[in-house]
Each structure stands twice: as C-alpha cells, then as structure tokens.
GROMACS .gro file of N, CA and C in nm:
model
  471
    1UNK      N    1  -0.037   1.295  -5.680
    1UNK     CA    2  -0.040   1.273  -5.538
    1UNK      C    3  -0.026   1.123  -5.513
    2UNK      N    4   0.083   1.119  -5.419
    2UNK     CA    5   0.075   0.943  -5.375
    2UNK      C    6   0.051   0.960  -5.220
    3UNK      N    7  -0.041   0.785  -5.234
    3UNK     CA    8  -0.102   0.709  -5.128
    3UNK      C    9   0.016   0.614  -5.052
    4UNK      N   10   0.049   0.632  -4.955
    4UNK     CA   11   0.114   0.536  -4.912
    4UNK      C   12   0.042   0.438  -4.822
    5UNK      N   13   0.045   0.323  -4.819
    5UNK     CA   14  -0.032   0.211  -4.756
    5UNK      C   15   0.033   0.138  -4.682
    6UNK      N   16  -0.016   0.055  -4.541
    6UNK     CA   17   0.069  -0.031  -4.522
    6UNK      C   18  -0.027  -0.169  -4.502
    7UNK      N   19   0.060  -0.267  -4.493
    7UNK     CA   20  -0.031  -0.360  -4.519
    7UNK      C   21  -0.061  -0.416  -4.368
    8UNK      N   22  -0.168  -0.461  -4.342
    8UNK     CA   23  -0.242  -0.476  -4.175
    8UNK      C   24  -0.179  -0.625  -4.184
    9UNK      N   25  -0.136  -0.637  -4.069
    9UNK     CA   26  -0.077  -0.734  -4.034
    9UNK      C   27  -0.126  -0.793  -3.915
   10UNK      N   28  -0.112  -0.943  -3.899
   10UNK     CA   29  -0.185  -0.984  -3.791
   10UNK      C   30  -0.032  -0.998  -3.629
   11UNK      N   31  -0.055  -0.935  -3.552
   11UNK     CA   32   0.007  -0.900  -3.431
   11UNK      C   33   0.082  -1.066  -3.378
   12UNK      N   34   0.184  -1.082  -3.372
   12UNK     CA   35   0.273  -1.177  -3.312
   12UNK      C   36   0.185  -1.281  -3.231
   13UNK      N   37   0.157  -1.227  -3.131
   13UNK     CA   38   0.045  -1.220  -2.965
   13UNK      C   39  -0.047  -1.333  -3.061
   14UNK      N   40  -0.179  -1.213  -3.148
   14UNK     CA   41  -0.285  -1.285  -3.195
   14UNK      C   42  -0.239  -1.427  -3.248
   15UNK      N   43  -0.125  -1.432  -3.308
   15UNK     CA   44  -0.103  -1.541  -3.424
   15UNK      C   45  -0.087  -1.671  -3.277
   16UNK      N   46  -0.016  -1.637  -3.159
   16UNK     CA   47   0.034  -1.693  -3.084
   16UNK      C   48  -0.089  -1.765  -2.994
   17UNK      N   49  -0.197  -1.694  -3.010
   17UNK     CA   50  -0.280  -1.712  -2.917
   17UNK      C   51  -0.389  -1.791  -2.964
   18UNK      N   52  -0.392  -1.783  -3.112
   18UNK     CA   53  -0.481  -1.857  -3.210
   18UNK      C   54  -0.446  -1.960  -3.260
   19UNK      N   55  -0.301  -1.956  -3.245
   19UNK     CA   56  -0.268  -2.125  -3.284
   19UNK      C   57  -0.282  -2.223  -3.144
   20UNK      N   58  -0.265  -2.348  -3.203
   20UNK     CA   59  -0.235  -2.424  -3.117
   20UNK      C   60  -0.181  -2.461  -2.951
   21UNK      N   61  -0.030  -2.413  -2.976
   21UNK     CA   62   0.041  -2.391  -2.877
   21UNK      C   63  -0.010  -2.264  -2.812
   22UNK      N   64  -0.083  -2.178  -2.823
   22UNK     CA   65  -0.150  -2.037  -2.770
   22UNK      C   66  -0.233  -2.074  -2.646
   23UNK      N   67  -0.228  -1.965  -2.535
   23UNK     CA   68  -0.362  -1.999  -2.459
   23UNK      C   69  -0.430  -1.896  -2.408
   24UNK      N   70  -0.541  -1.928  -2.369
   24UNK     CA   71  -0.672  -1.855  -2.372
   24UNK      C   72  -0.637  -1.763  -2.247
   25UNK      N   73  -0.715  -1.648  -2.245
   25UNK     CA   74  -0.662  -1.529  -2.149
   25UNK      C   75  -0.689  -1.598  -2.002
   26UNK      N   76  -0.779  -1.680  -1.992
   26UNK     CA   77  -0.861  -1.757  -1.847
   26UNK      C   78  -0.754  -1.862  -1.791
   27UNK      N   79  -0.649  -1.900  -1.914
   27UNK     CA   80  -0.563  -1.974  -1.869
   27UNK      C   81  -0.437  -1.903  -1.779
   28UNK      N   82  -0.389  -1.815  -1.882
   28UNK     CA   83  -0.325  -1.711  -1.850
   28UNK      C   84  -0.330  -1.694  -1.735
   29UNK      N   85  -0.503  -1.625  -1.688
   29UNK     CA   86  -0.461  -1.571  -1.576
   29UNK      C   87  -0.430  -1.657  -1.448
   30UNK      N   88  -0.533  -1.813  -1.508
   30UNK     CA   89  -0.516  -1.844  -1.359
   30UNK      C   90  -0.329  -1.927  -1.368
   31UNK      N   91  -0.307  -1.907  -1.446
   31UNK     CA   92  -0.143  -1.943  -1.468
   31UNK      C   93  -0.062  -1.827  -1.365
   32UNK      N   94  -0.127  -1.725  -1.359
   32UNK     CA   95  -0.020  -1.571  -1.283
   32UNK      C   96  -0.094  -1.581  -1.142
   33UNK      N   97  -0.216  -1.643  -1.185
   33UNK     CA   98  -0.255  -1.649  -0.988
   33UNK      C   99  -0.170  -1.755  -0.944
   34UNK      N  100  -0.166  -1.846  -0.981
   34UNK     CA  101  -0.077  -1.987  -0.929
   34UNK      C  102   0.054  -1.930  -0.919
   35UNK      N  103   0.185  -1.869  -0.988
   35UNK     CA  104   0.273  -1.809  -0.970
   35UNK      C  105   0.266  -1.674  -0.857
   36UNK      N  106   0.165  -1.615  -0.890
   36UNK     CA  107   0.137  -1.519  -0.768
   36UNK      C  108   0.168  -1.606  -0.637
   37UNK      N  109   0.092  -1.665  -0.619
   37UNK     CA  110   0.104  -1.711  -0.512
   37UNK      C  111   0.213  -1.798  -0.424
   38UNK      N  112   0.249  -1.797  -0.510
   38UNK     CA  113   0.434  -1.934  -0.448
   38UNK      C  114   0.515  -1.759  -0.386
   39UNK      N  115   0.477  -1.671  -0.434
   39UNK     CA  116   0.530  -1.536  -0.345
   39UNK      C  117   0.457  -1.497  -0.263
   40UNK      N  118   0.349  -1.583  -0.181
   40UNK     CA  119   0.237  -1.507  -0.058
   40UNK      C  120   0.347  -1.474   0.039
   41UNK      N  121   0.391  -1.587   0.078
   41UNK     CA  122   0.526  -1.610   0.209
   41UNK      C  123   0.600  -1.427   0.184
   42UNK      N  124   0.682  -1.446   0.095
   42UNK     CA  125   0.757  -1.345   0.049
   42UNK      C  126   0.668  -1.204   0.090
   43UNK      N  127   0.614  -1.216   0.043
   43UNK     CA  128   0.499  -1.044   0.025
   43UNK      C  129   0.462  -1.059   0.211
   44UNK      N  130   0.399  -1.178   0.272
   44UNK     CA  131   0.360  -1.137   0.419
   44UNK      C  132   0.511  -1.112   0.482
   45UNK      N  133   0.626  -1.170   0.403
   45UNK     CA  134   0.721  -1.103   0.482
   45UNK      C  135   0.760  -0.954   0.485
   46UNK      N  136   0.751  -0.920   0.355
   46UNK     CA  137   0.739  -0.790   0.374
   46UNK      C  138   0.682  -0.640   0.453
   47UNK      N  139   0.566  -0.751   0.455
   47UNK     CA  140   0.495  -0.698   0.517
   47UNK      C  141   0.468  -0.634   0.696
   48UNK      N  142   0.533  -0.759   0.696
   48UNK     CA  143   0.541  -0.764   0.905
   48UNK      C  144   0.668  -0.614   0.927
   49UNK      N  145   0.811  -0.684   0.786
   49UNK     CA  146   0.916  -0.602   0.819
   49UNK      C  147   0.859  -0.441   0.812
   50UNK      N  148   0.724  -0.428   0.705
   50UNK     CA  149   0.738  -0.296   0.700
   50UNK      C  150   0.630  -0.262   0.842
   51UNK      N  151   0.563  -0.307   0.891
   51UNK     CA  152   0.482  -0.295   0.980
   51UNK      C  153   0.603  -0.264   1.126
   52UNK      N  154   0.689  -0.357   1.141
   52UNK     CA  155   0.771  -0.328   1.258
   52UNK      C  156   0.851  -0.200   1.212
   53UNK      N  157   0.919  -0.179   1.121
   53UNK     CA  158   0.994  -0.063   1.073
   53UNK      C  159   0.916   0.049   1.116
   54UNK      N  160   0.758   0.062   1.113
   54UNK     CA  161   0.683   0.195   1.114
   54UNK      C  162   0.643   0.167   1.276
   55UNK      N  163   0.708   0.050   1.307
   55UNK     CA  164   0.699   0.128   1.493
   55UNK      C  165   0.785   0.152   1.533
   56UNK      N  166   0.921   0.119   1.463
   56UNK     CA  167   1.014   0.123   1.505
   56UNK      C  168   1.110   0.263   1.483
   57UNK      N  169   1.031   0.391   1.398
   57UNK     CA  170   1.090   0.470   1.335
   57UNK      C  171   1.093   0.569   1.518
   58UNK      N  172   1.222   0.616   1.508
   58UNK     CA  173   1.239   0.726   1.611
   58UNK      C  174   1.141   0.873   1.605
   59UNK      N  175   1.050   0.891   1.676
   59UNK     CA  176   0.992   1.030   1.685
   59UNK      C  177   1.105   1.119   1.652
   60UNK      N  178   1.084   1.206   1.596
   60UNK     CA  179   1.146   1.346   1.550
   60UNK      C  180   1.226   1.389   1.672
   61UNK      N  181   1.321   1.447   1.689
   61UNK     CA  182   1.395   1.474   1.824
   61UNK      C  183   1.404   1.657   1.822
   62UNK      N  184   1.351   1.656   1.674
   62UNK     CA  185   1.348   1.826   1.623
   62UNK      C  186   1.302   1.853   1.521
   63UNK      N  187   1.258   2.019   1.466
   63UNK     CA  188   1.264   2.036   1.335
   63UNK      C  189   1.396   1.994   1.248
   64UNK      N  190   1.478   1.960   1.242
   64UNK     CA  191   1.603   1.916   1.211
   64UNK      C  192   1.579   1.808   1.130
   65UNK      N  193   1.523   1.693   1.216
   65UNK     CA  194   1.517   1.596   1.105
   65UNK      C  195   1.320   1.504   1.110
   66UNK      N  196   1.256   1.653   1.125
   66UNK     CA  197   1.134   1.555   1.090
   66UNK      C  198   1.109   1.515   0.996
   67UNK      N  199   1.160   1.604   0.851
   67UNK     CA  200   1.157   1.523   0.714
   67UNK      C  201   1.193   1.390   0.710
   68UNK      N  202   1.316   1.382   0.785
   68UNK     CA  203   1.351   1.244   0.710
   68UNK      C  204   1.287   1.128   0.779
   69UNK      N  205   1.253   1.168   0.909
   69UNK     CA  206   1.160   1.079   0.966
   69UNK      C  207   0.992   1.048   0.928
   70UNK      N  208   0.971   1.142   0.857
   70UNK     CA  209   0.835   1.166   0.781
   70UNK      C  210   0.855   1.110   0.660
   71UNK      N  211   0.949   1.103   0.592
   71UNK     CA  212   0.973   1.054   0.457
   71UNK      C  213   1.027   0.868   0.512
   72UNK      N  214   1.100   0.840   0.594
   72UNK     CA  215   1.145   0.716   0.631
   72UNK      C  216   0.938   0.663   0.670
   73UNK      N  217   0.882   0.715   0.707
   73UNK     CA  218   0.760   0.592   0.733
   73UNK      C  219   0.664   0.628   0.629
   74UNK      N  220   0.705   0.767   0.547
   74UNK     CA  221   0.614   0.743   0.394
   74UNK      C  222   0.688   0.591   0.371
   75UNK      N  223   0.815   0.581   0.320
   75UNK     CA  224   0.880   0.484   0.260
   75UNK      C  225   0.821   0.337   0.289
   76UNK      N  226   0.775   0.339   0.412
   76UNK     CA  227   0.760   0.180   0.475
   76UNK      C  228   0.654   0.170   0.449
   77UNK      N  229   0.535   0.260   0.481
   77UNK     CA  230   0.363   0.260   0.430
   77UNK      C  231   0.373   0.192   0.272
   78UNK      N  232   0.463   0.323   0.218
   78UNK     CA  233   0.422   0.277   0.059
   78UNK      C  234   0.477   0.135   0.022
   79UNK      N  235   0.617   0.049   0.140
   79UNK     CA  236   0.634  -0.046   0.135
   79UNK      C  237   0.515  -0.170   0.113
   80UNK      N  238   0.462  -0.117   0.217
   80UNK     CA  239   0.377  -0.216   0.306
   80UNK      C  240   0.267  -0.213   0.120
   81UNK      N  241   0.209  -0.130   0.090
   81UNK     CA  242   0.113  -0.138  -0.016
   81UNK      C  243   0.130  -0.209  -0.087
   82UNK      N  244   0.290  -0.219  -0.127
   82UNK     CA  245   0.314  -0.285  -0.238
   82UNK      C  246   0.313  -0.381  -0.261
   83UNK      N  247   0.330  -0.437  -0.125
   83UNK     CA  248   0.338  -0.605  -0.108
   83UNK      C  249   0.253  -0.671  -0.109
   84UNK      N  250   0.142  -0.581   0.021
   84UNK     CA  251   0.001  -0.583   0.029
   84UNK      C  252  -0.100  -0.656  -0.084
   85UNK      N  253  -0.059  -0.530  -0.210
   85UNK     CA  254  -0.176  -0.490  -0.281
   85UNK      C  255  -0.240  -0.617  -0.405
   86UNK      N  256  -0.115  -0.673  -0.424
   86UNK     CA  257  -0.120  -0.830  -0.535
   86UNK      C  258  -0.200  -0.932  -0.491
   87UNK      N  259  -0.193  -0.956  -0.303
   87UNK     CA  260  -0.261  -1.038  -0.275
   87UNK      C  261  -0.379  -0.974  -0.205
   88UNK      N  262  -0.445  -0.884  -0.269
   88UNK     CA  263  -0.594  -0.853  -0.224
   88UNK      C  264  -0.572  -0.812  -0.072
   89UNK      N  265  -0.457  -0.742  -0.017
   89UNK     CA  266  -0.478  -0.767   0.140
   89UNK      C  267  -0.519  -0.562   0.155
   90UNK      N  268  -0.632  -0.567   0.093
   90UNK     CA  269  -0.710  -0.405   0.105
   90UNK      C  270  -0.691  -0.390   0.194
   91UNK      N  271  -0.768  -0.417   0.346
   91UNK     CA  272  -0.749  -0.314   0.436
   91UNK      C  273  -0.614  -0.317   0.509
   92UNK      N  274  -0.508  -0.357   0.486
   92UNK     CA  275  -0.357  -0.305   0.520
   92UNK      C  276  -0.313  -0.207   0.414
   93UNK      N  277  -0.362  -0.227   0.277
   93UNK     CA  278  -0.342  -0.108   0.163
   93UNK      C  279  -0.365   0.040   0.235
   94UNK      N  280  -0.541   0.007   0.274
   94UNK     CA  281  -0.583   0.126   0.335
   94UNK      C  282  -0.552   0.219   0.384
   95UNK      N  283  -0.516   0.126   0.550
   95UNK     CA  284  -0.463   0.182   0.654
   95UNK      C  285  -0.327   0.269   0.618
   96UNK      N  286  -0.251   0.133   0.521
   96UNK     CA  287  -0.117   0.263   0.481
   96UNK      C  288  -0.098   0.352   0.374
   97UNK      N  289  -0.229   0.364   0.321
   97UNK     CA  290  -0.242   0.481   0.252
   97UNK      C  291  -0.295   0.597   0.303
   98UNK      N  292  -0.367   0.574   0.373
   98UNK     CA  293  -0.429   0.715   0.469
   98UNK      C  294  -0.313   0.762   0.520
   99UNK      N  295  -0.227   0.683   0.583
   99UNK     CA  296  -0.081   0.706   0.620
   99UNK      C  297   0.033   0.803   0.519
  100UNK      N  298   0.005   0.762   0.433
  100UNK     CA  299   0.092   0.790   0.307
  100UNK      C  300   0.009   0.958   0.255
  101UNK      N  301  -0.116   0.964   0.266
  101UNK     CA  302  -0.176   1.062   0.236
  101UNK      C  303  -0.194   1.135   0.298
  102UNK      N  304  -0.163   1.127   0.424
  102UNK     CA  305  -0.149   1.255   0.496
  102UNK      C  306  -0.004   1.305   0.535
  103UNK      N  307   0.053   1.233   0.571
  103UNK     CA  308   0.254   1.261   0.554
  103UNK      C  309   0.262   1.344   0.389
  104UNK      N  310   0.163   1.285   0.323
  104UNK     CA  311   0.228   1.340   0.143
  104UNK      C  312   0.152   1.493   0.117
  105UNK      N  313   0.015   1.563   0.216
  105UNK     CA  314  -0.045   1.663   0.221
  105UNK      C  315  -0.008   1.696   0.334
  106UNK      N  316   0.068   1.714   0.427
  106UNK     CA  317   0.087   1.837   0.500
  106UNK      C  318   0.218   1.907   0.482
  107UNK      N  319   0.207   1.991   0.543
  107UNK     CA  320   0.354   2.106   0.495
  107UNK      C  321   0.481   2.043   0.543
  108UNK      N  322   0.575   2.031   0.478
  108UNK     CA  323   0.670   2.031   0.536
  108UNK      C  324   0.763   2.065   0.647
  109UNK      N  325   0.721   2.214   0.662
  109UNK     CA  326   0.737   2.295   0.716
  109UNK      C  327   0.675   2.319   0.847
  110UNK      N  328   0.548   2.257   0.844
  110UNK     CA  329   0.452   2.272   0.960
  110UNK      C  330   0.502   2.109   1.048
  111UNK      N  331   0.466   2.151   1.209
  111UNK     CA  332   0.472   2.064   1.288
  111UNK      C  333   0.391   1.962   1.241
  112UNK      N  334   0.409   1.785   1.303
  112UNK     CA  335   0.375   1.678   1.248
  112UNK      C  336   0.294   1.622   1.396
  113UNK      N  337   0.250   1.553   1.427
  113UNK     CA  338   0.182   1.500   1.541
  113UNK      C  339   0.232   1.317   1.519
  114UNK      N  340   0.361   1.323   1.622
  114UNK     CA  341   0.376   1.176   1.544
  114UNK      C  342   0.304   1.090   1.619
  115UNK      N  343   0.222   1.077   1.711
  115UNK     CA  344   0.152   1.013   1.753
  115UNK      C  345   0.065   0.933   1.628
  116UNK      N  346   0.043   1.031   1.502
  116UNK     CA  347  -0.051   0.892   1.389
  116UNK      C  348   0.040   0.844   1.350
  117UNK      N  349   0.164   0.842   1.346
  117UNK     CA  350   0.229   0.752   1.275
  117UNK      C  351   0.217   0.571   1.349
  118UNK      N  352   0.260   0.624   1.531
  118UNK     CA  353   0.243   0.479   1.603
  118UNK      C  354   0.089   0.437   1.599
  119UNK      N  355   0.000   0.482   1.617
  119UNK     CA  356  -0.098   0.503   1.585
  119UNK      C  357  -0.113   0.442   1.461
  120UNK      N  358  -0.125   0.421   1.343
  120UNK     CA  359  -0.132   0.376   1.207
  120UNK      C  360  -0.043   0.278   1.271
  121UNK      N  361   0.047   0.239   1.275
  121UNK     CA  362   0.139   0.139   1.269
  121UNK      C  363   0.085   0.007   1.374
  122UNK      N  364   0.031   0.044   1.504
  122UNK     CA  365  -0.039  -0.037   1.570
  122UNK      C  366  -0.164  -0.074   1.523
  123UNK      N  367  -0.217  -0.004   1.449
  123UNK     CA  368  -0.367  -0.041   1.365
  123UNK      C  369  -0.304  -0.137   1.274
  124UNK      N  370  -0.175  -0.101   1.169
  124UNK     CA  371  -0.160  -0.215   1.112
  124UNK      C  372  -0.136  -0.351   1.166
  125UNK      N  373  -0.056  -0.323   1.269
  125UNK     CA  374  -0.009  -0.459   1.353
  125UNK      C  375  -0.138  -0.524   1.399
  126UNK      N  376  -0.269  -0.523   1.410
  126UNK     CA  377  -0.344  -0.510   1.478
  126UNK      C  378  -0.468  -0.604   1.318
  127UNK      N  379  -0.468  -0.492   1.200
  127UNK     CA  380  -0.502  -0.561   1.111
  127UNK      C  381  -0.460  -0.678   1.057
  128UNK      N  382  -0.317  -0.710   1.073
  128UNK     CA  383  -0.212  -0.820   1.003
  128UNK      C  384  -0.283  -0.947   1.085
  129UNK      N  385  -0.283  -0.938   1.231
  129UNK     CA  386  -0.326  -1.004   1.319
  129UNK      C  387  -0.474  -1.092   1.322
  130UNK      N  388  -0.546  -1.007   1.298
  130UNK     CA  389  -0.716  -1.036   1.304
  130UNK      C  390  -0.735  -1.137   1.192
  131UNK      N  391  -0.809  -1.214   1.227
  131UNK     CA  392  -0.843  -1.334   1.125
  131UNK      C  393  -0.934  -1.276   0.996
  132UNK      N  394  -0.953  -1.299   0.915
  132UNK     CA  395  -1.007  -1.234   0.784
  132UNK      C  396  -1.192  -1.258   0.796
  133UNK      N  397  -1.235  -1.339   0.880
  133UNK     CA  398  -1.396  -1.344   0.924
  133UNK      C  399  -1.371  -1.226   1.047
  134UNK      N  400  -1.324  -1.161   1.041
  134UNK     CA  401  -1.318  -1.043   1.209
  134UNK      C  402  -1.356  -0.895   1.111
  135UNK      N  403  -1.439  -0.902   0.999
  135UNK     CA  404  -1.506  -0.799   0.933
  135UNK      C  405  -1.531  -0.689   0.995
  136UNK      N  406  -1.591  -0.712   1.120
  136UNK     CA  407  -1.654  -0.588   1.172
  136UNK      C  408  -1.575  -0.477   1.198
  137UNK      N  409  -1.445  -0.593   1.314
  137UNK     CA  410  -1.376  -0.527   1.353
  137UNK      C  411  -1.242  -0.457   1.247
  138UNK      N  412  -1.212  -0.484   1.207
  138UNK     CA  413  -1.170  -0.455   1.046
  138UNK      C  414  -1.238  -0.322   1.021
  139UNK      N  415  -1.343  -0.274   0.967
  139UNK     CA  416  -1.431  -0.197   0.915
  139UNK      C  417  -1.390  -0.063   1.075
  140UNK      N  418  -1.403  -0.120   1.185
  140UNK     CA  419  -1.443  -0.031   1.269
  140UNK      C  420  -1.267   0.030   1.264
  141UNK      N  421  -1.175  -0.029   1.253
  141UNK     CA  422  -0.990  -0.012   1.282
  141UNK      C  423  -0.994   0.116   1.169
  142UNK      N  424  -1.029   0.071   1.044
  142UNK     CA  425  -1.046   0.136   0.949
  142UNK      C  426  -1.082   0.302   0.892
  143UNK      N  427  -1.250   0.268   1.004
  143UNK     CA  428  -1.311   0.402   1.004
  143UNK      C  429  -1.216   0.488   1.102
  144UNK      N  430  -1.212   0.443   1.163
  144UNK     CA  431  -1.141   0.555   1.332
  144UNK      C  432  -1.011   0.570   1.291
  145UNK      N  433  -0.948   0.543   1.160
  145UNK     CA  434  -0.818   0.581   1.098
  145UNK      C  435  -0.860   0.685   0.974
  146UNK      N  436  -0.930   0.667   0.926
  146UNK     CA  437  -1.007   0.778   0.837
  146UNK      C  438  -1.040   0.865   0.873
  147UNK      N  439  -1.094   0.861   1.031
  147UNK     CA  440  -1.141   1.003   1.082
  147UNK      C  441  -1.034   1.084   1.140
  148UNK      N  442  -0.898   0.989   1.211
  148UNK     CA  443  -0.777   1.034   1.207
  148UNK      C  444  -0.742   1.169   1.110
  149UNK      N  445  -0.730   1.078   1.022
  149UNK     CA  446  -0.656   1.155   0.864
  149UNK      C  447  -0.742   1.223   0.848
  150UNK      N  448  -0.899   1.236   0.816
  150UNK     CA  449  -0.962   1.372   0.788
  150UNK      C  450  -0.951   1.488   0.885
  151UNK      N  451  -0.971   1.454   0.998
  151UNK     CA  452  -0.929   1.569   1.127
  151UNK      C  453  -0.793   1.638   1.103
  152UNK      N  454  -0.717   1.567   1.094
  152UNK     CA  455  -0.549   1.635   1.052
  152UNK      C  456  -0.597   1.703   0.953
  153UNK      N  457  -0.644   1.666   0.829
  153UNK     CA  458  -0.662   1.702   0.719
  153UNK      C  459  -0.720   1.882   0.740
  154UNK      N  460  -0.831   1.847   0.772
  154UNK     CA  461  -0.937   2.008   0.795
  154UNK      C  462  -0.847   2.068   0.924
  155UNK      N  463  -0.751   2.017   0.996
  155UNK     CA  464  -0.684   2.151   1.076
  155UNK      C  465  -0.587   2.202   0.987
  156UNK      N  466  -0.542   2.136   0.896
  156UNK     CA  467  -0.426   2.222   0.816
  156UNK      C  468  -0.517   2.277   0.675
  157UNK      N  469  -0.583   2.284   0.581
  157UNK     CA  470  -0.654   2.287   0.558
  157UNK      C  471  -0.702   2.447   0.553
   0.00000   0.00000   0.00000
C-alpha cells in the first residue's frame, strides 16, 4: 500500500504578508476605506439617479405591463442598495429593501397597489435629505415603511 504526501507549503499571501514589503490586515483595511471613499461622490450619485428613477417610473396603465413596471423599480431599489450599502448609508438600504421585498413576494399575477412604490420612493427622497443627527426622525420614516410592507404582506398572505 502507498502513502501519497504532499508537502505543506507556506501560501503566497502569508509569505507576502510576513515579509517586509507585506502589510498588516489594519493597514489594508484602512488602505480600502481611503480608496472607498474617493467613490462617495460616485455612489451618492447613484443614488439620487436611482431615487428619481423610482418616482419617476409610470404607474401600470394595465395588467399588460405591471411586470415590467414592478420589475423596472425592483431594478432601481436594488440599484439604490448597492451603492448605498459600502458607505454604511443603512437606512436608504432599508427603505429599499422592504421595497425590493415586497415587489419580490407578491404574485405576479395578483394586483399591485402602486401607491408603495411613490410612497417608498418619497421616503427615500426624504431619507437622502435629512441630516444624519435627525435619528428620530429616521427611525420613525423607517418604522411606518415596515408597517407598510408587513400589512401588504399579511393581506396576500
């Protein structure tokens, strides 16, 4: 019977990180926050565009094309997250995920109430706006969008 072995080797990375020229993970990171950030501009632009896009989407004119109008402001919500989400800007994540989670759980098939969509979209416009010490009010935009989405939620449900 043969043993085959291999021999443990020390990982590229480790060798890289232990020598000299290597640097420490604390450097690292605050090396990707400093680069993070030369893209804040970029990401709040995104952000406004996806915020106006989700007021700007046409109400459904029929069953005909509420999909694609339901799928066009999934698209911009999940926009908005993405941009959102690098620079810590949670409660715009939030807001357009409750968004995203209820467009992504109801039927297709079943009527839509597009009133949460402007609705969500003016809460975002509304969050983008508020100065970041405006906590309360933040918290309160937040809840009364949660209770939104759970109410939809338990009528289809």
């Amino acid at each position: 019977m043969s043993v085959i072995t291999h021999p443990v080797r020390k990982s590229n990375l480790a060798t890289m990180i232990g020598s000299a020229g290597g640097i420490s993970v604390g450097t690292a990171l605050a090396r990707a926050r400093a680069n993070l950030e030369t893209m804040r501009e970029q990401a709040l632009t995104v952000i406004d565009a996806s915020i106006t896009a989700l007021e700007t989407v046409p109400a459904p004119t029929g069953p005909e094309d509420m999909s694609a109008r339901r799928e066009q402001a999934y698209r911009e919500a999940t926009s908005l997250i993405d941009a959102a989400g690098p620079f810590e800007l949670f409660d715009l994540c939030r807001a357009a995920a409750g968004l995203c989670d209820l467009i992504g759980a109801l039927d297709p098939e079943q009527p839509f109430d597009w009133r949460i969509v402007t609705v969500h979209a003016r809460s975002l416009r509304l969050l983008q706006t508020l100065p970041p010490e405006a906590a309360p009010e933040r918290a309160h935009i937040l809840e009364s969008l949660n209770e939104v989405v759970q109410r939809k939620l338990a009528q289809t449900g």
